[in-house]
Amino acid sequence: MADAAMAGINNSQTPRPPLQDSSKDSKMAAQKLYPRATIKKIVKAHSQRNLSKNVDVLIFLDYTLFLQTLMKEATINAKQAGERGISAKSVKKVTELSLAKFKG
């Protein structure tokens, strides 16, 4: 113990095990959120227009923003109606309002 005190080792400074190699995590493929090629084919078939390179990303982001808005409005509607949770009824009530906000 005296040797440890002289060497400047404190009991609170215990050696820690080495960090694990994270190279295994970096080799794993990222999960895809949506099929890019399929979205592009569907939109191109319906619009009869050429699409820019990253239009599918913008479509996906707009879709997620719409769903987020829809759920917020449904939550507010459900709370005002005194419901315990969000129901299909509360979502249907706010669907037209949310769609109107995203109309282009």
Coordinates of N, CA, C and O in Angstrom, one line a residue:
M1 N 0.8 -1.2 0.0 CA 0.0 0.0 0.0 C 0.9 1.2 0.0 O 0.6 2.2 -0.7
A2 N 1.9 1.2 0.7 CA 2.8 2.3 0.8 C 3.5 2.6 -0.6 O 3.7 3.7 -1.0
D3 N 3.8 1.5 -1.3 CA 4.4 1.6 -2.6 C 3.4 2.3 -3.6 O 3.8 3.1 -4.4
A4 N 2.1 1.9 -3.4 CA 1.1 2.5 -4.3 C 0.9 4.0 -4.0 O 0.7 4.8 -4.9
A5 N 1.0 4.3 -2.7 CA 0.9 5.8 -2.3 C 2.0 6.6 -2.8 O 1.9 7.7 -3.3
M6 N 3.2 6.0 -2.8 CA 4.4 6.7 -3.3 C 4.4 6.8 -4.8 O 4.9 7.8 -5.3
A7 N 3.8 5.9 -5.5 CA 3.7 5.9 -6.9 C 2.7 6.9 -7.4 O 2.5 7.1 -8.6
G8 N 1.8 7.4 -6.5 CA 0.8 8.3 -6.9 C -0.5 7.7 -7.4 O -1.3 8.3 -8.0
I9 N -0.7 6.4 -7.1 CA -1.9 5.7 -7.5 C -2.9 5.9 -6.4 O -2.7 5.7 -5.2
N10 N -4.0 6.3 -6.8 CA -5.2 6.5 -5.9 C -6.1 5.4 -6.0 O -6.3 4.8 -7.1
N11 N -6.7 5.0 -4.9 CA -7.7 3.9 -5.0 C -8.9 4.1 -5.9 O -9.5 3.2 -6.4
S12 N -9.2 5.4 -6.1 CA -10.4 5.7 -7.0 C -10.0 5.6 -8.4 O -10.9 5.6 -9.3
Q13 N -8.7 5.5 -8.7 CA -8.3 5.5 -10.1 C -7.9 4.0 -10.5 O -6.7 3.7 -10.6
T14 N -8.9 3.2 -10.5 CA -8.6 1.8 -10.9 C -8.5 1.7 -12.4 O -9.1 2.4 -13.1
P15 N -7.6 0.8 -12.9 CA -7.4 0.6 -14.3 C -8.7 0.1 -14.9 O -9.5 -0.7 -14.4
R16 N -9.0 0.6 -16.1 CA -10.3 0.2 -16.8 C -9.9 -0.7 -17.9 O -8.8 -0.6 -18.5
P17 N -10.9 -1.6 -18.3 CA -10.6 -2.5 -19.4 C -10.5 -1.8 -20.7 O -11.2 -0.7 -20.8
P18 N -9.8 -2.3 -21.7 CA -9.7 -1.6 -23.0 C -11.1 -1.6 -23.7 O -11.9 -2.5 -23.4
L19 N -11.3 -0.6 -24.5 CA -12.6 -0.4 -25.2 C -12.7 -1.6 -26.2 O -11.7 -2.0 -26.8
Q20 N -13.9 -2.0 -26.5 CA -14.1 -3.0 -27.5 C -14.0 -2.5 -28.9 O -14.3 -1.3 -29.1
D21 N -13.6 -3.3 -29.8 CA -13.4 -2.9 -31.2 C -14.8 -2.7 -31.8 O -15.7 -3.6 -31.8
S22 N -15.0 -1.5 -32.3 CA -16.3 -1.2 -32.9 C -16.4 -1.4 -34.4 O -17.3 -1.0 -35.0
S23 N -15.4 -2.0 -34.9 CA -15.3 -2.3 -36.3 C -16.5 -3.2 -36.8 O -16.9 -3.2 -37.9
K24 N -17.0 -4.0 -35.9 CA -18.1 -4.9 -36.2 C -19.3 -4.1 -36.5 O -20.1 -4.4 -37.4
D25 N -19.5 -3.0 -35.7 CA -20.7 -2.2 -35.8 C -20.7 -1.4 -37.1 O -21.7 -1.2 -37.8
S26 N -19.5 -1.0 -37.5 CA -19.4 -0.2 -38.8 C -19.6 -1.0 -40.0 O -19.9 -0.5 -41.1
K27 N -19.4 -2.3 -39.9 CA -19.5 -3.2 -41.1 C -21.0 -3.6 -41.3 O -21.3 -4.0 -42.4
M28 N -21.9 -3.4 -40.3 CA -23.3 -3.7 -40.5 C -23.9 -2.7 -41.5 O -23.7 -1.5 -41.4
A29 N -24.8 -3.2 -42.3 CA -25.4 -2.3 -43.3 C -26.5 -1.5 -42.6 O -27.2 -2.0 -41.7
A30 N -26.7 -0.2 -43.0 CA -27.8 0.6 -42.5 C -29.1 0.1 -43.0 O -29.3 -0.3 -44.1
Q31 N -30.1 0.2 -42.1 CA -31.4 -0.2 -42.5 C -32.1 0.8 -43.4 O -32.0 2.0 -43.2
K32 N -32.7 0.4 -44.5 CA -33.3 1.3 -45.5 C -34.7 1.7 -45.0 O -35.4 0.8 -44.4
L33 N -35.0 2.9 -45.1 CA -36.3 3.4 -44.6 C -37.4 3.2 -45.6 O -38.5 3.0 -45.2
Y34 N -37.1 3.2 -46.9 CA -38.1 3.0 -48.0 C -37.3 2.6 -49.2 O -36.2 2.9 -49.4
P35 N -38.0 1.9 -50.2 CA -37.4 1.5 -51.4 C -37.4 2.7 -52.4 O -38.4 3.1 -53.0
R36 N -36.2 3.3 -52.6 CA -36.1 4.5 -53.4 C -36.5 4.2 -54.9 O -37.2 5.1 -55.4
A37 N -36.1 3.2 -55.5 CA -36.4 2.9 -56.9 C -37.9 2.7 -57.1 O -38.5 3.2 -58.1
T38 N -38.6 2.1 -56.1 CA -40.0 1.8 -56.2 C -40.8 3.2 -56.1 O -41.7 3.4 -56.9
I39 N -40.4 4.0 -55.2 CA -41.0 5.3 -55.1 C -40.9 6.1 -56.3 O -41.8 6.7 -56.8
K40 N -39.7 6.1 -56.9 CA -39.5 6.9 -58.2 C -40.3 6.3 -59.3 O -40.9 7.1 -60.1
K41 N -40.4 5.0 -59.4 CA -41.2 4.4 -60.5 C -42.7 4.8 -60.3 O -43.4 5.1 -61.3
I42 N -43.2 4.7 -59.1 CA -44.6 5.0 -58.9 C -44.9 6.5 -59.2 O -45.9 6.8 -59.9
V43 N -44.1 7.4 -58.7 CA -44.3 8.8 -58.9 C -44.2 9.2 -60.4 O -45.0 9.9 -61.0
K44 N -43.2 8.6 -61.1 CA -43.0 8.9 -62.5 C -44.2 8.4 -63.3 O -44.6 9.0 -64.3
A45 N -44.7 7.2 -63.0 CA -45.9 6.6 -63.7 C -47.1 7.5 -63.5 O -47.9 7.7 -64.4
H46 N -47.3 8.1 -62.3 CA -48.5 8.9 -62.1 C -48.3 10.4 -62.6 O -49.3 11.0 -62.9
S47 N -47.1 10.9 -62.6 CA -46.9 12.3 -63.0 C -46.6 12.5 -64.5 O -46.8 13.6 -65.0
Q48 N -46.1 11.4 -65.2 CA -45.7 11.5 -66.6 C -44.7 12.6 -66.8 O -44.7 13.3 -67.8
R49 N -43.8 12.8 -65.8 CA -42.7 13.8 -65.9 C -41.4 13.2 -65.5 O -41.4 12.2 -64.8
N50 N -40.3 13.9 -65.9 CA -39.0 13.4 -65.4 C -38.8 13.9 -64.0 O -39.3 14.9 -63.6
L51 N -38.1 13.1 -63.2 CA -37.9 13.4 -61.8 C -36.4 13.7 -61.6 O -35.5 13.2 -62.2
S52 N -36.2 14.6 -60.6 CA -34.8 14.9 -60.3 C -34.2 13.8 -59.5 O -34.9 12.9 -59.0
K53 N -32.9 13.9 -59.2 CA -32.2 12.8 -58.6 C -32.7 12.4 -57.2 O -32.8 11.2 -56.9
N54 N -32.9 13.4 -56.4 CA -33.3 13.1 -55.0 C -34.7 13.4 -54.7 O -35.1 13.7 -53.5
V55 N -35.6 13.3 -55.6 CA -37.0 13.7 -55.4 C -37.6 12.7 -54.4 O -38.5 13.1 -53.6
D56 N -37.2 11.5 -54.4 CA -37.8 10.5 -53.5 C -37.5 10.8 -52.1 O -38.3 10.6 -51.2
V57 N -36.4 11.4 -51.8 CA -36.0 11.8 -50.4 C -37.0 12.9 -50.0 O -37.5 12.9 -48.9
L58 N -37.3 13.9 -50.9 CA -38.2 15.0 -50.5 C -39.6 14.4 -50.3 O -40.3 14.9 -49.4
I59 N -40.0 13.5 -51.1 CA -41.3 12.9 -51.0 C -41.4 12.2 -49.6 O -42.4 12.3 -48.9
F60 N -40.4 11.4 -49.3 CA -40.4 10.7 -48.0 C -40.4 11.7 -46.8 O -41.2 11.5 -45.9
L61 N -39.7 12.7 -46.9 CA -39.7 13.7 -45.8 C -41.0 14.4 -45.7 O -41.5 14.7 -44.6
D62 N -41.6 14.7 -46.8 CA -42.9 15.4 -46.8 C -44.0 14.4 -46.2 O -44.8 14.8 -45.4
Y63 N -43.9 13.2 -46.5 CA -44.8 12.1 -46.0 C -44.6 12.0 -44.5 O -45.6 12.0 -43.8
T64 N -43.4 11.9 -44.0 CA -43.2 11.8 -42.6 C -43.6 13.1 -41.8 O -44.2 13.0 -40.7
L65 N -43.4 14.2 -42.4 CA -43.9 15.5 -41.8 C -45.5 15.5 -41.8 O -46.1 15.9 -40.8
F66 N -46.1 15.0 -42.8 CA -47.6 14.9 -42.8 C -48.1 14.0 -41.7 O -49.0 14.3 -41.0
L67 N -47.4 12.8 -41.6 CA -47.8 11.9 -40.5 C -47.7 12.5 -39.1 O -48.5 12.3 -38.2
Q68 N -46.6 13.2 -39.0 CA -46.3 13.8 -37.7 C -47.4 14.8 -37.3 O -47.9 14.9 -36.2
T69 N -47.7 15.7 -38.3 CA -48.8 16.7 -38.1 C -50.1 16.0 -37.9 O -50.9 16.4 -37.0
L70 N -50.4 15.0 -38.6 CA -51.7 14.2 -38.4 C -51.8 13.7 -37.0 O -52.8 13.8 -36.4
M71 N -50.7 13.1 -36.5 CA -50.8 12.5 -35.2 C -50.9 13.6 -34.1 O -51.6 13.4 -33.1
K72 N -50.2 14.7 -34.3 CA -50.3 15.8 -33.3 C -51.7 16.4 -33.3 O -52.3 16.6 -32.2
E73 N -52.3 16.6 -34.4 CA -53.7 17.0 -34.5 C -54.7 16.0 -33.9 O -55.6 16.4 -33.2
A74 N -54.5 14.7 -34.2 CA -55.3 13.7 -33.6 C -55.2 13.6 -32.1 O -56.2 13.4 -31.4
T75 N -54.0 13.8 -31.6 CA -53.8 13.8 -30.1 C -54.5 15.0 -29.5 O -55.2 14.8 -28.5
I76 N -54.4 16.2 -30.1 CA -55.1 17.3 -29.5 C -56.6 17.1 -29.6 O -57.3 17.3 -28.6
N77 N -57.1 16.6 -30.7 CA -58.5 16.3 -30.8 C -59.0 15.3 -29.8 O -60.1 15.4 -29.2
A78 N -58.2 14.2 -29.6 CA -58.6 13.2 -28.6 C -58.6 13.7 -27.2 O -59.5 13.4 -26.4
K79 N -57.6 14.6 -26.8 CA -57.6 15.2 -25.5 C -58.8 16.1 -25.3 O -59.4 16.1 -24.2
Q80 N -59.2 16.9 -26.3 CA -60.3 17.8 -26.2 C -61.6 17.0 -26.0 O -62.5 17.4 -25.4
A81 N -61.7 15.8 -26.6 CA -62.9 15.0 -26.6 C -62.9 14.1 -25.3 O -63.9 13.5 -25.1
G82 N -61.9 14.2 -24.5 CA -61.8 13.4 -23.3 C -61.5 12.0 -23.4 O -61.7 11.2 -22.5
E83 N -60.9 11.6 -24.6 CA -60.5 10.2 -24.8 C -59.2 9.9 -24.1 O -58.4 10.8 -23.9
R84 N -59.0 8.6 -23.8 CA -57.8 8.2 -23.1 C -56.6 8.2 -24.1 O -55.5 8.4 -23.7
G85 N -56.9 7.7 -25.3 CA -55.8 7.6 -26.3 C -56.3 8.0 -27.6 O -57.4 8.5 -27.8
I86 N -55.4 7.9 -28.6 CA -55.8 8.2 -30.0 C -56.6 7.0 -30.6 O -56.1 5.9 -30.5
S87 N -57.7 7.3 -31.2 CA -58.5 6.3 -31.9 C -58.6 6.6 -33.4 O -58.2 7.7 -33.8
A88 N -59.1 5.7 -34.1 CA -59.3 5.9 -35.5 C -60.2 7.0 -35.8 O -60.1 7.8 -36.7
K89 N -61.2 7.2 -34.9 CA -62.2 8.2 -35.0 C -61.5 9.6 -34.9 O -61.8 10.5 -35.7
S90 N -60.6 9.8 -33.9 CA -59.9 11.0 -33.8 C -59.0 11.3 -34.9 O -58.8 12.5 -35.3
V91 N -58.4 10.3 -35.5 CA -57.5 10.5 -36.7 C -58.4 10.9 -37.9 O -58.0 11.8 -38.7
K92 N -59.5 10.3 -38.1 CA -60.4 10.6 -39.2 C -60.9 12.0 -39.2 O -61.1 12.7 -40.2
K93 N -61.2 12.5 -38.0 CA -61.7 13.9 -37.8 C -60.7 14.9 -38.3 O -61.1 16.0 -38.7
V94 N -59.4 14.7 -38.1 CA -58.4 15.7 -38.4 C -57.7 15.4 -39.8 O -56.9 16.2 -40.2
T95 N -58.1 14.4 -40.5 CA -57.4 14.0 -41.7 C -57.6 15.1 -42.8 O -56.6 15.5 -43.4
E96 N -58.8 15.6 -42.9 CA -59.1 16.7 -44.0 C -58.3 17.9 -43.6 O -57.7 18.6 -44.5
L97 N -58.2 18.3 -42.4 CA -57.5 19.5 -41.9 C -56.0 19.4 -42.3 O -55.4 20.3 -42.8
S98 N -55.5 18.2 -41.9 CA -54.0 18.0 -42.2 C -53.7 17.9 -43.6 O -52.7 18.4 -44.1
L99 N -54.6 17.3 -44.4 CA -54.4 17.2 -45.9 C -54.4 18.6 -46.5 O -53.7 18.9 -47.4
A100 N -55.3 19.5 -46.0 CA -55.4 20.8 -46.5 C -54.1 21.6 -46.3 O -53.7 22.4 -47.1
K101 N -53.4 21.3 -45.2 CA -52.2 22.0 -44.9 C -51.1 21.6 -45.8 O -50.2 22.4 -46.1
F102 N -51.1 20.4 -46.4 CA -50.1 19.9 -47.2 C -50.5 20.0 -48.7 O -49.7 19.5 -49.6
K103 N -51.6 20.6 -49.0 CA -52.0 20.7 -50.4 C -51.0 21.6 -51.2 O -50.8 22.7 -50.7
G104 N -50.6 21.2 -52.3 CA -49.6 21.9 -53.1 C -50.1 22.8 -54.1 O -51.1 23.2 -54.5

